[in-house]
PDB file of C-alpha atoms in Angstrom:
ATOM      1  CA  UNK H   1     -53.917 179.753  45.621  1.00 89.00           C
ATOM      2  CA  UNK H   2     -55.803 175.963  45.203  1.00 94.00           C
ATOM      3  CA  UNK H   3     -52.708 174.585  47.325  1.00 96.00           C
ATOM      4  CA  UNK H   4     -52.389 177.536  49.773  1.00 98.00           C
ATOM      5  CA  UNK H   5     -56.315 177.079  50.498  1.00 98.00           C
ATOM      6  CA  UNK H   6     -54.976 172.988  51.235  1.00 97.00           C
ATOM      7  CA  UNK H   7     -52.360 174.188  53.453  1.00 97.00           C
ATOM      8  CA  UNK H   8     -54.812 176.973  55.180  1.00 98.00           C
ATOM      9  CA  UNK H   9     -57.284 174.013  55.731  1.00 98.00           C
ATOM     10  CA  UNK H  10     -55.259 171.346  57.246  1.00 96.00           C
ATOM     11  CA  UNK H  11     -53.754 174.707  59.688  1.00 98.00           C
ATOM     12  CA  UNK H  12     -57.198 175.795  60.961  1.00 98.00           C
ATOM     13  CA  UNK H  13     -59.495 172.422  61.018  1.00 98.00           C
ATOM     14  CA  UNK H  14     -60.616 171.308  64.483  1.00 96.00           C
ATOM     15  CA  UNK H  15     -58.026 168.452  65.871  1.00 96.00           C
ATOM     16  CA  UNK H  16     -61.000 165.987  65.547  1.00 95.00           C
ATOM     17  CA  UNK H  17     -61.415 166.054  61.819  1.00 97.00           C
ATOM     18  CA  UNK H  18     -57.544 166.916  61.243  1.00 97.00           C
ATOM     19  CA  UNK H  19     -55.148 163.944  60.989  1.00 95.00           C
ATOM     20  CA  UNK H  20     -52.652 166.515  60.119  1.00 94.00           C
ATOM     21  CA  UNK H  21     -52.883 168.367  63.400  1.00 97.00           C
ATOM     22  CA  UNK H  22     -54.341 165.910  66.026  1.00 96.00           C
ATOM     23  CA  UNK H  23     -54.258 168.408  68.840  1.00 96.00           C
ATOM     24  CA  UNK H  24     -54.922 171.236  67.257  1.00 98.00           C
ATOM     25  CA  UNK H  25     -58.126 172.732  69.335  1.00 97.00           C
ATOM     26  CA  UNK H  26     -55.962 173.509  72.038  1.00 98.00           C
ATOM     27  CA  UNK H  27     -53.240 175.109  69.974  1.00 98.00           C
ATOM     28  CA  UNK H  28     -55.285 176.986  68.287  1.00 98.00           C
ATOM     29  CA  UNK H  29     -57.035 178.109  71.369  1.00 98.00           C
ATOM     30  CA  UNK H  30     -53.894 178.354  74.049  1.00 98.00           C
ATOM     31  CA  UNK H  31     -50.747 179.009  71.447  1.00 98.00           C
ATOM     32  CA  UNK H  32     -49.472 175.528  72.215  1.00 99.00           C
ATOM     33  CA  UNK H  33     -50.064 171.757  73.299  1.00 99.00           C
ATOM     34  CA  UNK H  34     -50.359 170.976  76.826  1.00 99.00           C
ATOM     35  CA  UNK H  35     -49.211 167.042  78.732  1.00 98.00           C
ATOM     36  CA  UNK H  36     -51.966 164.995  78.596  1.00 97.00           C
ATOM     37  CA  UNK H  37     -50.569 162.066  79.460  1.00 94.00           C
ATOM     38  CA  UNK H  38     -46.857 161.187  80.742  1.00 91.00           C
ATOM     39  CA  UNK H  39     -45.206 160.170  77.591  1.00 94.00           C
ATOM     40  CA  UNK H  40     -47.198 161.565  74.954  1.00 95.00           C
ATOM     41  CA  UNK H  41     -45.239 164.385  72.897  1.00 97.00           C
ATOM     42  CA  UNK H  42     -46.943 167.606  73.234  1.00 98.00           C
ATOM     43  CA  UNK H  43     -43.935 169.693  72.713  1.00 98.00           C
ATOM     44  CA  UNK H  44     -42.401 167.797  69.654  1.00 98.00           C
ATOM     45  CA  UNK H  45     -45.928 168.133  67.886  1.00 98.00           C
ATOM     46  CA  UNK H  46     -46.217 171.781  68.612  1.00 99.00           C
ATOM     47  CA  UNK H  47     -43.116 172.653  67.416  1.00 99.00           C
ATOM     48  CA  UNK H  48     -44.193 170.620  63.617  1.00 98.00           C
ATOM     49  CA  UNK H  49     -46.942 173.174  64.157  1.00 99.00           C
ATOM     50  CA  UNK H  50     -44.662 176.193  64.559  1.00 99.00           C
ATOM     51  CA  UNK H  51     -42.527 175.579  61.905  1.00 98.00           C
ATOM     52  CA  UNK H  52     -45.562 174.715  59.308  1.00 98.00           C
ATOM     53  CA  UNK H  53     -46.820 177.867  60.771  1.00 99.00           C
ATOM     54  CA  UNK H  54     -43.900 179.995  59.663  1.00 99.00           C
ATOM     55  CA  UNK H  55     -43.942 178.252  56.124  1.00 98.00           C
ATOM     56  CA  UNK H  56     -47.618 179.100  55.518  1.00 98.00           C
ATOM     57  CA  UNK H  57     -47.055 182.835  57.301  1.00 99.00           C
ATOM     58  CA  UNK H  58     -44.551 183.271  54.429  1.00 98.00           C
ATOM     59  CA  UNK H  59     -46.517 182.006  51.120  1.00 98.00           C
ATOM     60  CA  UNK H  60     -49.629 184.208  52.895  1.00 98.00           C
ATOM     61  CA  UNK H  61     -47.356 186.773  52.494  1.00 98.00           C
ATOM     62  CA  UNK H  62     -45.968 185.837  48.682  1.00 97.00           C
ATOM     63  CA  UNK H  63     -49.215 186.090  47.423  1.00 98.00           C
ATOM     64  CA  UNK H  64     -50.483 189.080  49.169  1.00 98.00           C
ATOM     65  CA  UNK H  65     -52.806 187.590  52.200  1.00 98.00           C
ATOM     66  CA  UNK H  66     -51.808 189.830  54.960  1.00 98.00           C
ATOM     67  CA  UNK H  67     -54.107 189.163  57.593  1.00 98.00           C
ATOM     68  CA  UNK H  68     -52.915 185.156  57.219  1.00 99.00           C
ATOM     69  CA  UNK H  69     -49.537 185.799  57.279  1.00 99.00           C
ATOM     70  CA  UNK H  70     -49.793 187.951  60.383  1.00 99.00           C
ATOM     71  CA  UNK H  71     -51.735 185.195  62.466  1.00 99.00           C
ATOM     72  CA  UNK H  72     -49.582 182.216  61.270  1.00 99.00           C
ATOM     73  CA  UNK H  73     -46.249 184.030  62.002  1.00 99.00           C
ATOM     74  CA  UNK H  74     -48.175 184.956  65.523  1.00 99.00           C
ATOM     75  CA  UNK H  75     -48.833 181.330  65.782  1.00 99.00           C
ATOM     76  CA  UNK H  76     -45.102 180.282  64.973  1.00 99.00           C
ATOM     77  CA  UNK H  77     -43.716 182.275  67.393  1.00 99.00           C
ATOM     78  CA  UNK H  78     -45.714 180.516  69.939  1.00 99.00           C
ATOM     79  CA  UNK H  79     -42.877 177.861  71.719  1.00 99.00           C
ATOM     80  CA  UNK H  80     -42.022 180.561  73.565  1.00 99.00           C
ATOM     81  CA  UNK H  81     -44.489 179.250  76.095  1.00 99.00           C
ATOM     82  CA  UNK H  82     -42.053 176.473  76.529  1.00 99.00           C
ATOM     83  CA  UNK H  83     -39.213 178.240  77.790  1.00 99.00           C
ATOM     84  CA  UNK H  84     -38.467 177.433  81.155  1.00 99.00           C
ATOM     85  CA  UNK H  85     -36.045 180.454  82.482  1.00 98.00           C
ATOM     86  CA  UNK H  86     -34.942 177.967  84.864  1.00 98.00           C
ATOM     87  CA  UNK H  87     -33.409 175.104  82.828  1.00 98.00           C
ATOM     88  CA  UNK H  88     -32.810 177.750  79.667  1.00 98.00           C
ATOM     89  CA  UNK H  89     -34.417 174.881  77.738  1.00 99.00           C
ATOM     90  CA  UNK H  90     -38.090 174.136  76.238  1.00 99.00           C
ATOM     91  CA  UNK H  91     -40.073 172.442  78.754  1.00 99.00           C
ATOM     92  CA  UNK H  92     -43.948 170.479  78.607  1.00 99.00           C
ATOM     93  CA  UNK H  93     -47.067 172.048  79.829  1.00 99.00           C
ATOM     94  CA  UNK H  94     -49.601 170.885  81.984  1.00 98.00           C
ATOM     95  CA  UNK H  95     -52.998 171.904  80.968  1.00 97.00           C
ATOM     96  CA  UNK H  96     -53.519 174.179  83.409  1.00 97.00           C
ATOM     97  CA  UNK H  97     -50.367 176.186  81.549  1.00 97.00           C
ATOM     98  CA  UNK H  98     -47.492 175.456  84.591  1.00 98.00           C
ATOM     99  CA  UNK H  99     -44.965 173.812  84.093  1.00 99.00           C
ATOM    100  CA  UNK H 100     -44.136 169.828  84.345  1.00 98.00           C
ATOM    101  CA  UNK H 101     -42.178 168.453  87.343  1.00 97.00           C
ATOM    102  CA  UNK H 102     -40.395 166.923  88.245  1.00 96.00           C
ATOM    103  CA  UNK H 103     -38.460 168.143  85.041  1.00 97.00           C
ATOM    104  CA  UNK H 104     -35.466 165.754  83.628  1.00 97.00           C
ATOM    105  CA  UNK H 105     -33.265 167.570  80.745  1.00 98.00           C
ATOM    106  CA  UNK H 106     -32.222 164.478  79.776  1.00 96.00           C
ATOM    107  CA  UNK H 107     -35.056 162.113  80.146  1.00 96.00           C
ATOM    108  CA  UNK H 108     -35.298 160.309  76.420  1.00 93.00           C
ATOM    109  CA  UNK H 109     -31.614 159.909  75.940  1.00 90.00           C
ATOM    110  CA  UNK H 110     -31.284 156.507  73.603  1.00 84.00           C
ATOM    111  CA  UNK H 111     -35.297 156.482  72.632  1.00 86.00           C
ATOM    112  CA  UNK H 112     -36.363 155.957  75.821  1.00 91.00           C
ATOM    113  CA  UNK H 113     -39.628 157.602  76.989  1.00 94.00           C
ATOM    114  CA  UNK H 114     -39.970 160.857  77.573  1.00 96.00           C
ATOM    115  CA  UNK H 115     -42.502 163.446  78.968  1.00 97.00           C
ATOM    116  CA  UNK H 116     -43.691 165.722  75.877  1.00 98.00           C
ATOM    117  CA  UNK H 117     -40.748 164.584  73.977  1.00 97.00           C
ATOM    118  CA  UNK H 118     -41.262 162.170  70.639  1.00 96.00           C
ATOM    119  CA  UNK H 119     -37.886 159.425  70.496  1.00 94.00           C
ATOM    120  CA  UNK H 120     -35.850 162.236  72.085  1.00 95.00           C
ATOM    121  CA  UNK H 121     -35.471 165.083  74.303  1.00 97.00           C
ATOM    122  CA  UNK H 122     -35.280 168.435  75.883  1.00 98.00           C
ATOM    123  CA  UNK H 123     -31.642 168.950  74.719  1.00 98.00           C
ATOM    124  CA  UNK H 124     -32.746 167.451  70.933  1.00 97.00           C
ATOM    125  CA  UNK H 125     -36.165 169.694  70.484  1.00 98.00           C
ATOM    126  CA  UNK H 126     -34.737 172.838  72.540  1.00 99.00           C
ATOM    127  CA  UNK H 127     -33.420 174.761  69.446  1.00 99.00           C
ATOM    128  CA  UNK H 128     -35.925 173.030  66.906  1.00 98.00           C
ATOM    129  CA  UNK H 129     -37.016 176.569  66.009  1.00 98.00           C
ATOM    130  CA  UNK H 130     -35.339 177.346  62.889  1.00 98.00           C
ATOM    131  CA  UNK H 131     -37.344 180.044  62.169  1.00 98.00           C
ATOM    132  CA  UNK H 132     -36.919 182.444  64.808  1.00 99.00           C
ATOM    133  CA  UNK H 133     -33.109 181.423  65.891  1.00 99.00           C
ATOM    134  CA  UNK H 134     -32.537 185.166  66.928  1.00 98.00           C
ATOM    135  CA  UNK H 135     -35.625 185.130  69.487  1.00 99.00           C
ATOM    136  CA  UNK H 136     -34.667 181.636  71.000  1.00 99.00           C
ATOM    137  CA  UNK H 137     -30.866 183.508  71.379  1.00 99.00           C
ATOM    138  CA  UNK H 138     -33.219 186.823  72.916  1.00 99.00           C
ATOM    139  CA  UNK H 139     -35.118 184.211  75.744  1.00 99.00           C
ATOM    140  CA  UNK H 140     -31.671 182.966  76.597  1.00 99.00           C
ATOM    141  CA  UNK H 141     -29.912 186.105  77.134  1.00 98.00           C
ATOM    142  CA  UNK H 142     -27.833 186.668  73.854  1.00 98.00           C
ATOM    143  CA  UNK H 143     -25.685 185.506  71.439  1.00 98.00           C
ATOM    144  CA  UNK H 144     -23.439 184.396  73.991  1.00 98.00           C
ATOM    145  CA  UNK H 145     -25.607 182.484  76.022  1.00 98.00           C
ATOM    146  CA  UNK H 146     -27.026 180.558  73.104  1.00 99.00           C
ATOM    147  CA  UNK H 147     -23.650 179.558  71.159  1.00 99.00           C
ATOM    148  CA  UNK H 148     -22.459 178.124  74.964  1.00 99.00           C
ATOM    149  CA  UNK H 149     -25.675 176.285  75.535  1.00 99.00           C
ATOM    150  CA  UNK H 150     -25.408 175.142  71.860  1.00 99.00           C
ATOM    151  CA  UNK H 151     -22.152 173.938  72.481  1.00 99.00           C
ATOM    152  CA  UNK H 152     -22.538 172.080  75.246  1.00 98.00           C
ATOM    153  CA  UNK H 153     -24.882 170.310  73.317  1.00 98.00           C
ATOM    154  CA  UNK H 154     -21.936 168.889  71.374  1.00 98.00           C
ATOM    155  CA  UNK H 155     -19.700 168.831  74.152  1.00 98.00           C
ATOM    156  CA  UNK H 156     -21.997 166.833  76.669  1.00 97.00           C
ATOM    157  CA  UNK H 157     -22.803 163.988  73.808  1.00 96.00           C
ATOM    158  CA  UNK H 158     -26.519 165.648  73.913  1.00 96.00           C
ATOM    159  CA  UNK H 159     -26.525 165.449  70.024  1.00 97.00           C
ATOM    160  CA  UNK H 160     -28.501 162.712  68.694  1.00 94.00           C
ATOM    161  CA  UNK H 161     -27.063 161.984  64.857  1.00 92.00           C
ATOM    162  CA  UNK H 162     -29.449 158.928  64.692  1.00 88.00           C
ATOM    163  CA  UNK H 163     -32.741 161.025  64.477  1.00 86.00           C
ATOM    164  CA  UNK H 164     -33.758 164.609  62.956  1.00 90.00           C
ATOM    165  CA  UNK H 165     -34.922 166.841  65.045  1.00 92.00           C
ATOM    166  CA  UNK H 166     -32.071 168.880  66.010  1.00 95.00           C
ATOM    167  CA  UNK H 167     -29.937 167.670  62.246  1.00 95.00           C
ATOM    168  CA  UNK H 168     -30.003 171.430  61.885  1.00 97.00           C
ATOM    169  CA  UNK H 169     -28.364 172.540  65.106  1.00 98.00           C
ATOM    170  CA  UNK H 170     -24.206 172.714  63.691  1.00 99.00           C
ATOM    171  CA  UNK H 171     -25.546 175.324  61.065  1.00 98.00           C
ATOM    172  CA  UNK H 172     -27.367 177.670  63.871  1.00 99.00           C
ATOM    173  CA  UNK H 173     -23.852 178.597  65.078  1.00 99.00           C
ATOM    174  CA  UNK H 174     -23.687 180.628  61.867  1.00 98.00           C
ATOM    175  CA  UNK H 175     -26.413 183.062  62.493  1.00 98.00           C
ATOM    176  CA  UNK H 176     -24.188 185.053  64.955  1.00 98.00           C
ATOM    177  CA  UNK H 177     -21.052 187.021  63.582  1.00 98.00           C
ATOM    178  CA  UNK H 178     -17.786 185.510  64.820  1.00 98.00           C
ATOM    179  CA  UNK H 179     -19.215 181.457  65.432  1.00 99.00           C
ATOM    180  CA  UNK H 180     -19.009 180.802  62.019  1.00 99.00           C
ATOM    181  CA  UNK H 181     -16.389 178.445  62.445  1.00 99.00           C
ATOM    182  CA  UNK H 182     -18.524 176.286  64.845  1.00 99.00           C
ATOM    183  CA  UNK H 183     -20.336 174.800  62.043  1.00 99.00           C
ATOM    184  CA  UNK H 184     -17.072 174.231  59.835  1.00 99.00           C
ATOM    185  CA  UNK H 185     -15.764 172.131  62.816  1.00 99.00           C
ATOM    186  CA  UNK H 186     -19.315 170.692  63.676  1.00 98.00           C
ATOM    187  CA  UNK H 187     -20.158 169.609  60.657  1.00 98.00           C
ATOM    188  CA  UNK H 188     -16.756 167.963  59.300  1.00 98.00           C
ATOM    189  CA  UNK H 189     -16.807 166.392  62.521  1.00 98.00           C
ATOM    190  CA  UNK H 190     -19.950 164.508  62.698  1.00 98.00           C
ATOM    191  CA  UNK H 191     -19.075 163.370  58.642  1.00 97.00           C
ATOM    192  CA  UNK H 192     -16.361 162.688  59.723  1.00 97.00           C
ATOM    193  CA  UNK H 193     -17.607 159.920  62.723  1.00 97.00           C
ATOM    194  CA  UNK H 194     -20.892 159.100  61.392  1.00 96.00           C
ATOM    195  CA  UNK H 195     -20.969 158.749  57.803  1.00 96.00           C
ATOM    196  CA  UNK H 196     -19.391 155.671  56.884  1.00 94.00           C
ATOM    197  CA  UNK H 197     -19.147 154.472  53.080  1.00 92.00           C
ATOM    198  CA  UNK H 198     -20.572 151.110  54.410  1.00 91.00           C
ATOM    199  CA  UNK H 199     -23.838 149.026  53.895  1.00 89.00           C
ATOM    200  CA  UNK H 200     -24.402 150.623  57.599  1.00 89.00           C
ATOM    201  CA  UNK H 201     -22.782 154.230  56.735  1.00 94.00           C
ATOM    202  CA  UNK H 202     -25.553 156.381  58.451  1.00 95.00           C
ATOM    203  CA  UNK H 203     -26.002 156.765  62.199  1.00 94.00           C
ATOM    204  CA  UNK H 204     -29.943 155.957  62.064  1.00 89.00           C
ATOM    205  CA  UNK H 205     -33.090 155.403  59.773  1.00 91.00           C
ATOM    206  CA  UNK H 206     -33.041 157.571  56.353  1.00 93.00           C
ATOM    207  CA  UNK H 207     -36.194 158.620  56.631  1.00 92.00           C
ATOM    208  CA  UNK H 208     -36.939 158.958  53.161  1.00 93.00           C
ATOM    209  CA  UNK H 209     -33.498 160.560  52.277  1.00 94.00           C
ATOM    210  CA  UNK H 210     -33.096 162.921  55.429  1.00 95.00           C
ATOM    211  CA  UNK H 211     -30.281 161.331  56.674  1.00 95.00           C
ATOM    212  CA  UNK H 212     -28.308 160.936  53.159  1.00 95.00           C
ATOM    213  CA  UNK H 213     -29.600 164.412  52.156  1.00 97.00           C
ATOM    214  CA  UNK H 214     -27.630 165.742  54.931  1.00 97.00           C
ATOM    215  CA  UNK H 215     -24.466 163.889  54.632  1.00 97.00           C
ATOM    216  CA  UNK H 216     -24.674 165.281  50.537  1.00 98.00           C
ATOM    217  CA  UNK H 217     -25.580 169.065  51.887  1.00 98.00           C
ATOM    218  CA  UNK H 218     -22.767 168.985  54.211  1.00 98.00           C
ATOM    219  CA  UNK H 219     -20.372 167.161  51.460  1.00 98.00           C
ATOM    220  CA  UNK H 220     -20.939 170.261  48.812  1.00 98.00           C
ATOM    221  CA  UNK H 221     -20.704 172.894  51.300  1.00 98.00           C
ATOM    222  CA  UNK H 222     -24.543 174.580  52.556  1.00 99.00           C
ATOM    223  CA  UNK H 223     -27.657 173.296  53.725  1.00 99.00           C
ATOM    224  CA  UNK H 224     -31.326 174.615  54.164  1.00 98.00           C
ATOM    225  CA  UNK H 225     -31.508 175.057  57.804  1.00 98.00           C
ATOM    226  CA  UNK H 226     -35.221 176.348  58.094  1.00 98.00           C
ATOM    227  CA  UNK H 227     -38.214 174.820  56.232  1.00 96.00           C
ATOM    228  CA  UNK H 228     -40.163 177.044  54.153  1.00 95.00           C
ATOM    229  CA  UNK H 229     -37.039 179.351  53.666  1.00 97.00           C
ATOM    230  CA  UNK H 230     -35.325 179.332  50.189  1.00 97.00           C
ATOM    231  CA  UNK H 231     -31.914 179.756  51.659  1.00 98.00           C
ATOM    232  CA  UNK H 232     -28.938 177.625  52.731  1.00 99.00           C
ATOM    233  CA  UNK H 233     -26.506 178.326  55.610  1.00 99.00           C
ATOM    234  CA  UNK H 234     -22.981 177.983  54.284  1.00 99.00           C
ATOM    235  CA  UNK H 235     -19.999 175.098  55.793  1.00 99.00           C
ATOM    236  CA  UNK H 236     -16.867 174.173  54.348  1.00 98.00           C
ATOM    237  CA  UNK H 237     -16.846 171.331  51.373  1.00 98.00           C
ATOM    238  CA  UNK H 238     -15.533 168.089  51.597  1.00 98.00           C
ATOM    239  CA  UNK H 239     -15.278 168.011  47.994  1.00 98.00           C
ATOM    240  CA  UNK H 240     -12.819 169.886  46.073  1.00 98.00           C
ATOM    241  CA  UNK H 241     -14.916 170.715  42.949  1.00 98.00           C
ATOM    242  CA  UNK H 242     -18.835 170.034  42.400  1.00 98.00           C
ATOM    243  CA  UNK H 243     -20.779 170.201  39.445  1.00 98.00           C
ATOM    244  CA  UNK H 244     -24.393 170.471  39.394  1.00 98.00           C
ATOM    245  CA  UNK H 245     -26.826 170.910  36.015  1.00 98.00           C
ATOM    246  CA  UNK H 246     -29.458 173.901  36.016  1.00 97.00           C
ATOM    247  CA  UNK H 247     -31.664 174.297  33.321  1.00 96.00           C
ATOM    248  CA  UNK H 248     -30.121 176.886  31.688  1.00 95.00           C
ATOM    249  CA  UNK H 249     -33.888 178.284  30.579  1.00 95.00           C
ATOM    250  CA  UNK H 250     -34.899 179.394  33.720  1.00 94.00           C
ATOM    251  CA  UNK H 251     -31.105 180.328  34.980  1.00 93.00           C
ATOM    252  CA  UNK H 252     -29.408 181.590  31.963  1.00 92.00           C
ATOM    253  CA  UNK H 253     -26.537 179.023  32.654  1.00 95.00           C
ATOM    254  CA  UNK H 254     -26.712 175.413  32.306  1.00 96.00           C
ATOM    255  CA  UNK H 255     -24.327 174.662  35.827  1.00 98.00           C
ATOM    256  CA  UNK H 256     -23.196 175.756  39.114  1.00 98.00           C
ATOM    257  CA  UNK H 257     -19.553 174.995  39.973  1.00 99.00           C
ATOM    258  CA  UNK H 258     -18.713 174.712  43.817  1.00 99.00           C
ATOM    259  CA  UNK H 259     -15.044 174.737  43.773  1.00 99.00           C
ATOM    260  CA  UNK H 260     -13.177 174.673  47.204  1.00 99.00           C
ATOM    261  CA  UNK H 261      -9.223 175.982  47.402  1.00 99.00           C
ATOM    262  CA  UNK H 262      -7.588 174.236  50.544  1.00 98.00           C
ATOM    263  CA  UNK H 263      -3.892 174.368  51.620  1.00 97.00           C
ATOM    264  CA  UNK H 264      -4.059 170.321  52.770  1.00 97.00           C
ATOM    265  CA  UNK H 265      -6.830 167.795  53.675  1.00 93.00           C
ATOM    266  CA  UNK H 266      -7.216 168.432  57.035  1.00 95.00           C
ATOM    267  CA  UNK H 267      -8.248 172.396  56.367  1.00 98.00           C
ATOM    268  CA  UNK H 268     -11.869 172.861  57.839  1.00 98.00           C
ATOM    269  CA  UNK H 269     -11.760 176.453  58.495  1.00 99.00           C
ATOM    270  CA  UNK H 270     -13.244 178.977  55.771  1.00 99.00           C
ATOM    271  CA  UNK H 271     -10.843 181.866  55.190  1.00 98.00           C
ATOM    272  CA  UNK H 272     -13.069 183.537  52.782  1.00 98.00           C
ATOM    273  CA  UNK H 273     -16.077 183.053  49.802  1.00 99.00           C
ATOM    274  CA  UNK H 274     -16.707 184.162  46.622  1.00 99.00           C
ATOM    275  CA  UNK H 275     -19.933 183.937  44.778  1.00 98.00           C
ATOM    276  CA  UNK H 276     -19.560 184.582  40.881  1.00 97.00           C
ATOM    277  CA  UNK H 277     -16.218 185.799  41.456  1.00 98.00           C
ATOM    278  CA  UNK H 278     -17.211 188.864  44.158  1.00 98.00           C
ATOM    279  CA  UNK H 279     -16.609 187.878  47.533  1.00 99.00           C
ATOM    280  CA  UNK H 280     -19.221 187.002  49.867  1.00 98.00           C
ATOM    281  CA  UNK H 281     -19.243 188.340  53.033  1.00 97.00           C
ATOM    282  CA  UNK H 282     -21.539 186.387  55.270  1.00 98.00           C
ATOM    283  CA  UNK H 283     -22.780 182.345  55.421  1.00 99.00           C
ATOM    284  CA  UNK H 284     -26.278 182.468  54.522  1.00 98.00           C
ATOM    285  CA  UNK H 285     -27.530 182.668  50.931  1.00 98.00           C
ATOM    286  CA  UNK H 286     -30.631 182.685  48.947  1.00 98.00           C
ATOM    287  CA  UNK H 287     -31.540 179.634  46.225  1.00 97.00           C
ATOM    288  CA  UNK H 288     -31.598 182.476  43.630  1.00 96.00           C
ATOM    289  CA  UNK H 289     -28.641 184.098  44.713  1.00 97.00           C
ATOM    290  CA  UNK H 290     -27.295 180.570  44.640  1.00 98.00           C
ATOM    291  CA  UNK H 291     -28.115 179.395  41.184  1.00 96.00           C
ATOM    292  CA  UNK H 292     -27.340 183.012  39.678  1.00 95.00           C
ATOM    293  CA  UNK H 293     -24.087 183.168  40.797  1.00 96.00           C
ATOM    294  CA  UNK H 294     -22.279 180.318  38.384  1.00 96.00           C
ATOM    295  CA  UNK H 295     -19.470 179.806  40.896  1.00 98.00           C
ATOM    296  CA  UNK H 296     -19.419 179.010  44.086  1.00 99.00           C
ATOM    297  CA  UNK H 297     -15.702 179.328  45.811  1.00 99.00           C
ATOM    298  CA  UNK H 298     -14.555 178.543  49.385  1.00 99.00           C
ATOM    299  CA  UNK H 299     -11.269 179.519  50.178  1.00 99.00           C
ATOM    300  CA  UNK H 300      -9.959 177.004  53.341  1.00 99.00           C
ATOM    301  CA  UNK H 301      -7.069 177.795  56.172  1.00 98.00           C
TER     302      UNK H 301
END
């Protein structure tokens, strides 16, 4: 409760006295952060906001604060002010809540300034909502319509590897039945042409670990797509056989074993899982569910 009250304070303390949350009179008031000035980056610090919003919404909710969780998931859900319906992309605000023009998708490509945007993007921050991937699909018209625009992400060279906010987007292919394999290929691909085993083997600034955190995710086979939530979305293993150490205490075993059963090297595709020797029949799992299960087995074609 002591560090929920800490998270509560930094989430609801005036943007003046708030270091955390600079801007955050105006999000509190209007449900998001309006252009000030040309280049500032409105949108990228809303959605921090969003996201931190969802993570408290769900520890008010683990220990029983209802009326908190319901405004702060209210309040996460709030980048849906962004969406233009014309560009099918997040767009910035002006303060009198229409829309900025003249409107450049790309504007920020290479670090260059951008309008709302911090060192990146409409294409980077776009589907920076981790938390509510199935709304963001609902404002674009469906599954469909979101896996294509996500695609073209890939396919356009919109991804930026060098910088974080959209490191998550090869795993949101995996939230929709059938585009599983998009994240196999994705993410085995950008391994593949980024990571190097060289003094400079990542494509941009660690960032504390980010950057190499990722590359190891990706390596053993899942990664924790949304903040807050205890639960990894699943991609095929470089690695044929991983061992990590539990404490066997709180688990009731003292390792989990990631094994990986591939017909030759260049298999990316996962034919089918098994957790703790059942199979698993979808690409998302919990930490618990995880650490319970012992083994870990991807089956490659």
């Amino acid at each position: 409760n002591k560090a929920y009250e800490a998270f509560r304070k930094s989430a609801l303390t005036k943007g003046s006295e708030n270091p955390l949350r600079p801007d955050n009179d105006e999000y509190m008031e209007k449900g998001y952060v309006a252009l000030h000035e040309k280049f500032d980056n409105s949108v990228s610090h809303a959605l921090e906001y969003y996201i931190a919003d969802n993570a408290l919404s769900r520890l008010a909710t683990a220990l029983g604060k209802k009326d908190d969780a319901r405004l702060f998931h209210n309040r996460a859900l709030g980048y849906r002010h962004y969406f233009s319906k014309e560009f099918g992309l997040l767009r910035p605000l002006m303060p009198d809540g229409t829309f900025y023009k003249p409107f450049d998708p790309k504007q920020g490509e290479n670090f260059e300034p951008s309008p709302g945007f911090h060192e990146g993007n409409a294409w980077n921050y776009t589907f920076y909502v981790p938390h509510d991937v199935m709304g963001l699909a609902k404002l674009m018209g469906g599954q469909k319509n979101f896996v294509n625009k996500l695609q073209s992400v890939f396919d356009k060279g919109y991804y930026d590897p060098a910088n974080e906010p959209d490191i998550a987007y090869p795993y949101l292919f995996s939230y929709f039945k059938g585009d599983e394999w998009r994240t196999q290929v994705q993410t085995r691909r950008l391994l593949k042409e980024y990571f190097k085993n060289a003094p400079e083997g990542i494509p941009g600034n660690d960032d504390t670990g980010t950057m190499s955190a990722w590359a190891v995710f990706n390596m053993i086979g899942f990664y924790p797509d949304c903040p807050g939530d205890p639960s990894y979305t699943l991609t095929s293993p470089v690695f044929d056989k991983v061992t990590i150490r539990l404490d066997k205490a709180q688990w009731g075993r003292d390792k989990l074993l990631i094994e990986t059963v591939r017909p030759n090297d260049e298999a990316v595709i996962i034919k089918k899982i098994e957790l703790g020797g059942k199979p698993l029949n979808r690409y998302r799992i919990t930490n618990d569910e995880l650490l319970k299960g012992g083994v870990l087995k991807f089956y490659l074609k």
